[in-house]
Tab-separated table of C-alpha atoms in Angstrom:
chain	number	residue	atom	x	y	z
A	1049	MET	CA	155.459	146.613	56.876
A	1050	THR	CA	158.514	144.980	58.461
A	1051	ALA	CA	159.384	141.339	57.885
A	1052	ALA	CA	158.534	140.615	61.513
A	1053	ALA	CA	155.106	142.232	61.117
A	1054	VAL	CA	154.420	140.219	57.952
A	1055	GLY	CA	155.455	137.082	59.820
A	1056	SER	CA	153.143	137.775	62.732
A	1057	LEU	CA	150.256	138.530	60.354
A	1058	GLU	CA	150.797	135.149	58.693
A	1059	VAL	CA	150.728	133.441	62.075
A	1060	GLN	CA	147.496	135.229	62.899
A	1061	ILE	CA	145.835	134.276	59.585
A	1062	ASP	CA	146.969	130.685	60.122
A	1063	HIS	CA	145.388	130.673	63.543
A	1064	VAL	CA	142.201	132.269	62.234
A	1065	GLU	CA	142.025	129.660	59.480
A	1066	GLN	CA	142.353	126.825	61.975
A	1067	THR	CA	139.546	128.235	64.085
A	1068	VAL	CA	137.338	128.716	60.998
A	1069	ARG	CA	137.905	125.058	60.122
A	1070	SER	CA	137.090	123.912	63.640
A	1071	VAL	CA	133.819	125.887	63.626
A	1072	LEU	CA	132.919	124.386	60.244
A	1073	ALA	CA	133.719	120.910	61.608
A	1074	ARG	CA	131.733	121.444	64.816
A	1075	LEU	CA	128.610	122.484	62.856
A	1076	ALA	CA	129.037	119.384	60.667
A	1077	ILE	CA	128.232	121.458	57.589
A	1078	LEU	CA	130.772	119.621	55.406
A	1079	ALA	CA	132.317	116.215	55.968
A	1080	ASP	CA	135.880	117.258	55.165
A	1081	ALA	CA	136.093	120.542	57.092
A	1082	ALA	CA	139.573	119.797	58.413
A	1083	SER	CA	141.142	119.012	55.051
A	1084	ILE	CA	139.118	121.018	52.535
A	1085	ASP	CA	141.274	123.242	50.348
A	1086	THR	CA	141.544	126.826	51.587
A	1087	ASP	CA	140.337	128.144	48.245
A	1088	ARG	CA	137.655	125.538	47.578
A	1089	ASP	CA	134.176	127.056	47.045
A	1090	LEU	CA	132.195	125.939	50.107
A	1091	TYR	CA	128.840	126.337	48.357
A	1092	ASP	CA	130.012	124.091	45.527
A	1093	ALA	CA	131.202	121.653	48.192
A	1094	GLY	CA	127.621	121.417	49.494
A	1095	MET	CA	127.094	124.255	51.986
A	1096	THR	CA	123.482	125.456	51.789
A	1097	SER	CA	122.310	129.039	52.312
A	1098	HIS	CA	120.821	128.131	55.698
A	1099	ALA	CA	124.046	126.387	56.727
A	1100	SER	CA	126.028	129.477	55.784
A	1101	VAL	CA	123.841	131.553	58.122
A	1102	LYS	CA	124.553	129.171	61.025
A	1103	PHE	CA	128.227	129.260	60.092
A	1104	MET	CA	128.268	133.056	60.059
A	1105	LEU	CA	126.639	133.308	63.505
A	1106	ALA	CA	128.978	130.654	64.963
A	1107	LEU	CA	132.028	132.482	63.557
A	1108	GLU	CA	130.885	135.701	65.223
A	1109	ASP	CA	130.688	133.823	68.527
A	1110	ALA	CA	134.033	132.112	68.092
A	1111	PHE	CA	135.930	135.311	67.243
A	1112	ASP	CA	133.781	137.718	69.223
A	1113	VAL	CA	133.266	139.907	66.164
A	1114	GLU	CA	130.234	141.151	64.284
A	1115	PHE	CA	130.269	141.085	60.507
A	1116	PRO	CA	129.176	144.507	59.228
A	1117	ASP	CA	126.088	144.533	57.026
A	1118	GLU	CA	128.081	144.944	53.822
A	1119	LEU	CA	129.859	141.637	54.510
A	1120	LEU	CA	126.613	139.714	55.076
A	1121	LYS	CA	126.573	138.198	51.618
A	1122	ARG	CA	127.476	134.942	49.968
A	1123	GLU	CA	130.917	136.037	48.732
A	1124	THR	CA	132.216	136.643	52.277
A	1125	PHE	CA	131.671	132.970	53.138
A	1126	GLY	CA	132.776	131.505	49.811
A	1127	SER	CA	135.915	129.711	51.041
A	1128	ILE	CA	137.970	129.175	54.183
A	1129	GLY	CA	140.575	131.572	52.821
A	1130	VAL	CA	138.100	134.369	52.088
A	1131	ILE	CA	136.439	133.967	55.486
A	1132	ALA	CA	139.786	133.998	57.305
A	1133	ALA	CA	140.828	137.150	55.446
A	1134	ALA	CA	137.556	138.905	56.322
A	1135	ILE	CA	137.867	137.927	59.984
A	1136	GLY	CA	141.537	138.929	59.999
A	1137	LYS	CA	140.486	142.403	58.890
A	1138	LEU	CA	137.771	142.582	61.547
A	1139	LEU	CA	140.231	141.522	64.241
A	1140	GLY	CA	142.723	144.148	63.104
A	1141	PRO	CA	146.418	144.038	63.946
A	1142	ARG	CA	147.056	142.288	67.224
B	559	MET	CA	99.677	162.816	52.346
B	560	ASP	CA	102.157	160.617	54.174
B	561	MET	CA	101.972	156.885	53.902
B	562	ASP	CA	100.555	156.193	57.379
B	563	ALA	CA	97.725	158.660	56.806
B	564	ALA	CA	97.059	157.207	53.355
B	565	GLU	CA	96.856	153.703	54.835
B	566	GLN	CA	94.484	154.722	57.602
B	567	ASP	CA	92.283	156.728	55.245
B	568	PHE	CA	92.013	153.851	52.795
B	569	SER	CA	91.248	151.309	55.553
B	570	ARG	CA	88.530	153.562	56.934
B	571	ALA	CA	87.050	154.169	53.489
B	572	LEU	CA	86.941	150.411	52.793
B	573	VAL	CA	84.901	149.902	55.962
B	574	ASP	CA	82.729	153.023	55.573
B	575	GLU	CA	81.878	152.280	51.953
B	576	GLY	CA	80.858	148.705	52.483
B	577	TRP	CA	83.831	146.629	51.359
B	578	TRP	CA	85.440	145.560	54.659
B	579	LEU	CA	84.343	144.710	58.208
B	580	ALA	CA	86.712	145.799	60.979
B	581	SER	CA	87.745	143.294	63.666
B	582	GLY	CA	89.455	145.677	66.064
B	583	ILE	CA	92.802	143.927	65.409
B	584	ALA	CA	95.392	145.433	63.072
B	585	GLY	CA	95.557	143.508	59.816
B	586	LEU	CA	92.458	141.399	60.469
B	587	TYR	CA	89.242	142.110	58.570
B	588	GLY	CA	86.101	140.469	57.321
B	589	TRP	CA	84.739	140.962	53.826
B	590	THR	CA	81.336	142.073	52.632
B	591	HIS	CA	79.744	140.230	49.735
B	592	ALA	CA	80.888	143.038	47.418
B	593	PHE	CA	84.547	142.569	48.322
B	594	GLU	CA	84.330	138.793	48.318
B	595	SER	CA	82.789	138.871	44.836
B	596	LEU	CA	85.702	140.968	43.622
B	597	VAL	CA	88.204	138.548	45.198
B	598	GLN	CA	86.463	135.617	43.533
B	599	SER	CA	86.552	137.407	40.171
B	600	VAL	CA	90.289	137.992	40.495
B	601	ASP	CA	90.768	134.356	41.476
B	602	ARG	CA	88.771	133.194	38.465
B	603	LEU	CA	90.896	135.308	36.097
B	604	ALA	CA	94.147	134.162	37.714
B	605	ASN	CA	93.042	130.543	37.672
B	606	ALA	CA	91.884	130.610	34.039
B	607	PHE	CA	95.534	130.573	33.016
B	608	ALA	CA	96.239	127.560	35.191
B	609	ALA	CA	94.115	125.411	32.889
B	610	GLN	CA	96.520	126.190	30.026
B	611	ASP	CA	99.289	124.578	32.070
B	612	GLY	CA	97.230	121.481	32.718
B	613	ALA	CA	97.513	122.344	36.405
B	614	GLN	CA	95.958	119.813	38.730
B	615	PRO	CA	93.680	121.530	41.273
B	616	VAL	CA	94.285	120.480	44.886
B	617	HIS	CA	92.750	121.808	48.090
B	618	PHE	CA	94.063	122.157	51.633
B	619	PRO	CA	92.633	123.733	54.786
B	620	PRO	CA	94.451	126.771	56.223
B	621	VAL	CA	96.242	124.671	58.863
B	622	LEU	CA	99.006	122.155	58.275
B	623	ASN	CA	101.138	119.563	60.035
B	624	ARG	CA	103.477	121.658	62.159
B	625	GLU	CA	106.376	119.393	61.157
B	626	VAL	CA	106.218	121.017	57.719
B	627	LEU	CA	107.384	124.278	59.309
B	628	VAL	CA	110.370	122.441	60.756
B	629	ARG	CA	111.382	120.432	57.723
B	630	SER	CA	110.954	123.279	55.263
B	631	GLY	CA	113.230	125.591	57.256
B	632	TYR	CA	110.363	128.044	57.784
B	633	MET	CA	111.186	128.519	61.454
B	634	GLN	CA	114.796	129.320	60.664
B	635	SER	CA	113.784	131.917	58.105
B	636	PHE	CA	110.523	133.409	59.426
B	637	PRO	CA	110.043	132.583	63.139
B	638	ASP	CA	108.427	135.984	63.703
B	639	LEU	CA	105.719	135.362	61.091
B	640	CYS	CA	104.595	131.907	62.200
B	641	GLY	CA	101.277	130.991	63.737
B	642	SER	CA	101.345	127.928	65.969
B	643	VAL	CA	98.041	126.431	67.144
B	644	HIS	CA	97.758	125.769	70.865
B	645	SER	CA	94.946	124.249	72.879
B	646	PHE	CA	94.070	123.265	76.420
B	647	ARG	CA	94.918	119.706	77.470
B	648	GLY	CA	95.074	119.894	81.256
B	649	SER	CA	93.120	118.612	84.254
B	650	ASP	CA	90.103	120.182	85.990
B	651	ALA	CA	92.422	121.968	88.391
B	652	GLU	CA	94.526	123.303	85.533
B	653	HIS	CA	91.347	124.390	83.789
B	654	GLN	CA	90.428	126.393	86.873
B	655	ALA	CA	93.866	128.016	86.776
B	656	LEU	CA	93.325	128.899	83.109
B	657	MET	CA	89.943	130.477	83.866
B	658	ALA	CA	91.407	132.396	86.805
B	659	ALA	CA	94.209	133.770	84.632
B	660	MET	CA	91.685	134.876	81.999
B	661	GLU	CA	89.425	136.533	84.548
B	662	ALA	CA	92.405	138.333	86.072
B	663	GLY	CA	93.361	139.615	82.625
B	664	GLU	CA	96.681	137.778	82.822
B	665	ASP	CA	98.583	136.137	80.002
B	666	TRP	CA	96.824	132.772	79.595
B	667	GLY	CA	99.096	131.409	76.889
B	668	PRO	CA	101.228	129.440	79.378
B	669	HIS	CA	98.142	127.363	80.297
B	670	LEU	CA	97.900	126.027	76.749
B	671	ALA	CA	99.956	123.385	74.999
B	672	GLN	CA	101.123	123.166	71.411
B	673	THR	CA	99.020	121.003	69.075
B	674	ALA	CA	100.206	119.028	66.052
B	675	VAL	CA	99.077	121.768	63.655
B	676	ALA	CA	100.135	125.275	62.696
B	677	LEU	CA	98.544	127.969	60.550
B	678	THR	CA	99.512	127.631	56.893
B	679	PRO	CA	102.167	130.275	56.175
B	680	ALA	CA	102.164	129.881	52.376
B	681	VAL	CA	99.607	128.111	50.213
B	682	CYS	CA	102.031	125.622	48.666
B	683	TYR	CA	103.569	124.295	51.918
B	684	PRO	CA	101.030	121.517	52.589
B	685	LEU	CA	101.560	120.239	49.029
B	686	TYR	CA	105.226	119.223	49.229
B	687	PRO	CA	104.980	116.416	51.818
B	688	THR	CA	102.284	114.770	49.696
B	689	LEU	CA	104.757	114.540	46.787
B	690	ALA	CA	107.478	112.557	48.587
B	691	GLY	CA	108.831	109.999	46.129
B	692	THR	CA	109.185	110.233	42.365
B	693	LEU	CA	107.125	112.635	40.271
B	694	GLY	CA	104.678	110.971	37.892
B	695	ARG	CA	105.770	113.085	34.933
B	696	ASP	CA	108.799	115.127	33.892
B	697	GLU	CA	106.999	118.255	34.967
B	698	VAL	CA	103.974	118.462	37.267
B	699	VAL	CA	101.864	121.545	37.914
B	700	PHE	CA	99.303	122.163	40.655
B	701	SER	CA	96.864	124.972	41.306
B	702	LEU	CA	95.722	125.723	44.843
B	703	SER	CA	94.344	128.501	47.000
B	704	SER	CA	93.768	128.978	50.698
B	705	TYR	CA	93.971	131.442	53.519
B	706	VAL	CA	97.465	131.945	54.888
B	707	PHE	CA	98.597	133.519	58.145
B	708	ARG	CA	101.503	135.915	58.687
B	709	HIS	CA	102.053	137.432	62.081
B	710	GLU	CA	102.793	140.976	60.991
B	711	PRO	CA	100.112	143.267	62.406
B	712	SER	CA	100.061	146.527	60.468
B	713	GLN	CA	97.847	149.531	59.783
B	714	ASP	CA	98.482	149.029	56.072
B	715	PRO	CA	95.264	147.579	54.598
B	716	ALA	CA	97.458	145.742	52.082
B	717	ARG	CA	99.393	143.966	54.857
B	718	LEU	CA	96.890	141.577	56.373
B	719	GLN	CA	97.536	138.857	58.928
B	720	ALA	CA	95.079	136.481	57.234
B	721	PHE	CA	94.599	136.579	53.480
B	722	ARG	CA	94.326	134.372	50.435
B	723	MET	CA	96.747	133.511	47.689
B	724	ARG	CA	96.053	131.720	44.423
B	725	GLU	CA	99.185	129.739	43.763
B	726	ASN	CA	100.460	127.567	40.968
B	727	VAL	CA	103.330	125.223	41.713
B	728	CYS	CA	105.597	123.490	39.215
B	729	LEU	CA	108.053	120.684	39.990
B	730	GLY	CA	110.553	119.108	37.634
B	731	SER	CA	114.015	119.929	36.300
B	732	ALA	CA	115.676	123.269	37.049
B	733	ASP	CA	115.304	124.367	33.429
B	734	ALA	CA	111.652	123.350	33.229
B	735	VAL	CA	110.535	125.143	36.386
B	736	ARG	CA	112.537	128.261	35.558
B	737	SER	CA	111.012	128.619	32.119
B	738	TRP	CA	107.568	127.866	33.573
B	739	ARG	CA	108.079	130.719	36.056
B	740	GLN	CA	109.206	133.053	33.277
B	741	ALA	CA	106.077	132.283	31.249
B	742	TRP	CA	103.919	133.100	34.283
B	743	MET	CA	105.712	136.417	34.862
B	744	ASP	CA	104.834	137.448	31.317
B	745	ARG	CA	101.193	136.418	31.383
B	746	ALA	CA	100.542	137.689	34.912
B	747	GLN	CA	101.742	141.144	33.914
B	748	GLY	CA	99.415	141.014	30.924
B	749	LEU	CA	96.482	139.864	33.023
B	750	LEU	CA	96.934	142.591	35.656
B	751	ALA	CA	97.658	145.348	33.132
B	752	ALA	CA	94.445	144.404	31.319
B	753	LEU	CA	92.592	145.260	34.551
B	754	GLY	CA	93.919	148.805	34.209
B	755	LEU	CA	96.570	148.378	36.920
B	756	SER	CA	99.953	150.150	36.695
B	757	VAL	CA	102.151	147.154	37.271
B	758	SER	CA	105.878	146.559	37.050
B	759	LEU	CA	108.104	143.571	37.658
B	760	ALA	CA	110.994	143.748	40.127
B	761	VAL	CA	113.526	141.436	41.755
B	762	ALA	CA	112.521	140.961	45.387
B	763	ASN	CA	113.376	139.097	48.568
B	764	ASP	CA	111.463	137.415	51.344
B	765	PRO	CA	111.569	139.041	54.806
B	766	PHE	CA	114.106	136.572	56.260
B	767	PHE	CA	114.535	137.049	59.994
B	768	GLY	CA	117.501	138.602	61.743
B	769	ARG	CA	121.112	139.239	60.748
B	770	GLY	CA	121.372	135.833	59.147
B	771	GLY	CA	118.298	136.837	57.207
B	772	ARG	CA	120.170	139.774	55.750
B	773	MET	CA	122.491	137.270	54.119
B	774	LEU	CA	119.602	135.157	52.836
B	775	ARG	CA	117.920	138.270	51.442
B	776	ALA	CA	121.085	139.240	49.566
B	777	ASN	CA	121.512	135.679	48.257
B	778	GLN	CA	117.909	135.502	47.076
B	779	ARG	CA	118.228	138.761	45.158
B	780	GLN	CA	121.561	137.757	43.655
B	781	ASP	CA	120.052	134.445	42.517
B	782	GLU	CA	116.880	136.166	41.249
B	783	GLY	CA	115.024	133.659	43.401
B	784	LYS	CA	112.031	135.950	43.746
B	785	PHE	CA	110.297	138.424	41.475
B	786	GLU	CA	107.251	140.465	42.355
B	787	ILE	CA	104.694	142.352	40.351
B	788	VAL	CA	104.129	145.590	42.222
B	789	CYS	CA	101.312	148.114	41.935
B	790	PRO	CA	100.628	151.335	43.854
B	791	ILE	CA	98.002	150.858	46.582
B	792	CYS	CA	98.712	153.256	49.459
B	793	SER	CA	101.835	154.792	47.947
B	794	THR	CA	103.231	155.313	44.467
B	795	ALA	CA	106.775	155.616	45.875
B	796	HIS	CA	106.419	152.248	47.642
B	797	PRO	CA	104.157	150.114	45.466
B	798	THR	CA	102.765	146.890	46.926
B	799	ALA	CA	103.571	143.386	45.699
B	800	ILE	CA	100.373	141.835	44.315
B	801	ALA	CA	101.914	138.739	42.732
B	802	SER	CA	105.160	136.859	43.291
B	803	PHE	CA	107.219	134.352	41.324
B	804	ASN	CA	109.542	132.158	43.307
B	805	TYR	CA	112.173	129.657	42.214
B	806	HIS	CA	113.092	127.457	45.198
B	807	GLN	CA	115.908	125.545	43.474
B	808	ASP	CA	115.897	122.069	45.086
B	809	LYS	CA	115.040	123.287	48.595
B	810	PHE	CA	111.650	121.573	48.870
B	811	GLY	CA	112.806	118.599	46.807
B	812	VAL	CA	115.573	117.948	49.339
B	813	ALA	CA	113.446	118.732	52.402
B	814	PHE	CA	110.586	116.427	51.414
B	815	GLY	CA	112.365	113.762	49.351
B	816	ILE	CA	110.829	114.634	45.966
B	817	ARG	CA	112.622	113.214	42.933
B	818	GLN	CA	112.361	113.706	39.200
B	819	ARG	CA	111.732	110.673	37.037
B	820	ASN	CA	115.438	110.539	36.182
B	821	GLY	CA	116.214	110.129	39.888
B	822	GLU	CA	117.563	113.644	40.464
B	823	VAL	CA	116.128	115.825	43.217
B	824	ALA	CA	113.155	117.827	41.945
B	825	HIS	CA	113.393	121.587	41.615
B	826	SER	CA	110.297	123.682	42.253
B	827	ALA	CA	108.822	127.095	41.640
B	828	CYS	CA	105.585	128.700	42.742
B	829	ILE	CA	103.758	131.737	41.505
B	830	GLY	CA	101.108	133.419	43.608
B	831	PHE	CA	98.524	136.154	43.301
B	832	GLY	CA	97.675	137.964	46.533
B	833	LEU	CA	93.921	137.923	45.985
B	834	GLU	CA	92.947	140.604	48.489
B	835	ARG	CA	95.863	142.760	47.347
B	836	CYS	CA	94.811	142.456	43.708
B	837	ALA	CA	91.272	143.448	44.730
B	838	LEU	CA	92.636	146.414	46.705
B	839	ALA	CA	94.752	147.500	43.741
B	840	ILE	CA	91.599	147.498	41.606
B	841	LEU	CA	89.655	149.505	44.210
B	842	ARG	CA	92.517	151.958	44.640
B	843	THR	CA	93.023	152.400	40.908
B	844	HIS	CA	89.370	152.600	39.795
B	845	GLY	CA	87.689	153.833	42.967
B	846	LEU	CA	85.324	152.458	45.588
B	847	ASP	CA	82.248	153.066	43.425
B	848	ARG	CA	82.015	150.065	41.153
B	849	ALA	CA	79.551	151.839	38.856
B	850	ARG	CA	82.324	154.270	37.872
B	851	TRP	CA	84.877	151.645	36.882
B	852	PRO	CA	85.869	151.532	33.208
B	853	ALA	CA	83.445	149.306	31.328
B	854	ILE	CA	86.262	147.110	30.038
B	855	VAL	CA	87.436	146.391	33.586
B	856	ARG	CA	83.906	145.625	34.810
B	857	ARG	CA	83.329	143.307	31.868
B	858	GLN	CA	86.438	141.262	32.661
B	859	LEU	CA	85.547	140.970	36.295
B	860	GLU	CA	81.940	139.990	35.533
B	861	ALA	CA	82.637	137.556	32.706
């Protein structure tokens, strides 16, 4: 991968991360959605199972993607960083 | 024989040989005295253990405050299984419109309005709102039974829309309710095996609705939130759950404001015997002619 390609991928992940945070904030699942650490475990931070389902469906809307069945599990939604990476893969190179 | 044929044959035999009364609706039956006696015997055996726990018996009708379905998250998880009670509350003119719709064979549901009650989806649901506040002891145990409703019409005689469960519910600390559930898994297997049933214990999940439900199902299995005792009824390849053992974590404690004596949110677990399913497992295993059942099984059910 060229340096330019790596750079553009980073920009994309950054953008994805911001959108993930804004969805989390809009659903009011956690109080500190804007500032929560990218690697912080969202379940430990107080996200319930039912909240994670709402979050998943809202993310699909926001990014116009559908999580494949094998990603519909707790680990996929464990942190902002993990979610952004999964969505980045679903979006593919842009 | 394939599973559908096995289910239909068994349903027909239950009616023909005097155990069940057909309603004309899939998954809805009446019981003859013979079947009801068997159900009551199973309930008595299942409930005998409850006394060892010091379980407090409580009783609820098979309808509950519909708000319980909202607060418990039932409608998020199982909207397709719910039964909401509706009634007519209109004027004379609206009554005429209702009657006209019925006579014309039209859908008359839109002429009705929702009431404050819904059909009880699980025996323990009406209990939780009554426990709002602080538990009286470190660990409290209740025993209760009622009809429950699940909207899942099926030809499988073991998948009824209206059936009874005998449940025991424990609330307290996470450790206490988990070890209580474990003790019940052990003794329930013993109880059912002693009736000559081929039972096994397996991790299970509830039928959470939709794509979100797929995630909840995976979570529940990963957490070992639900175990079932299964026994062949219409299929040996796909045995039927006849008892279940559920650890809810603090879900109901949070939803209904139930606290432990130390001030922490109460955790809860419930264990339930599907009474009709246990009876069916007995009939399937030992046959529809009670006189031919092993003496040891008859003795237990008659004691």
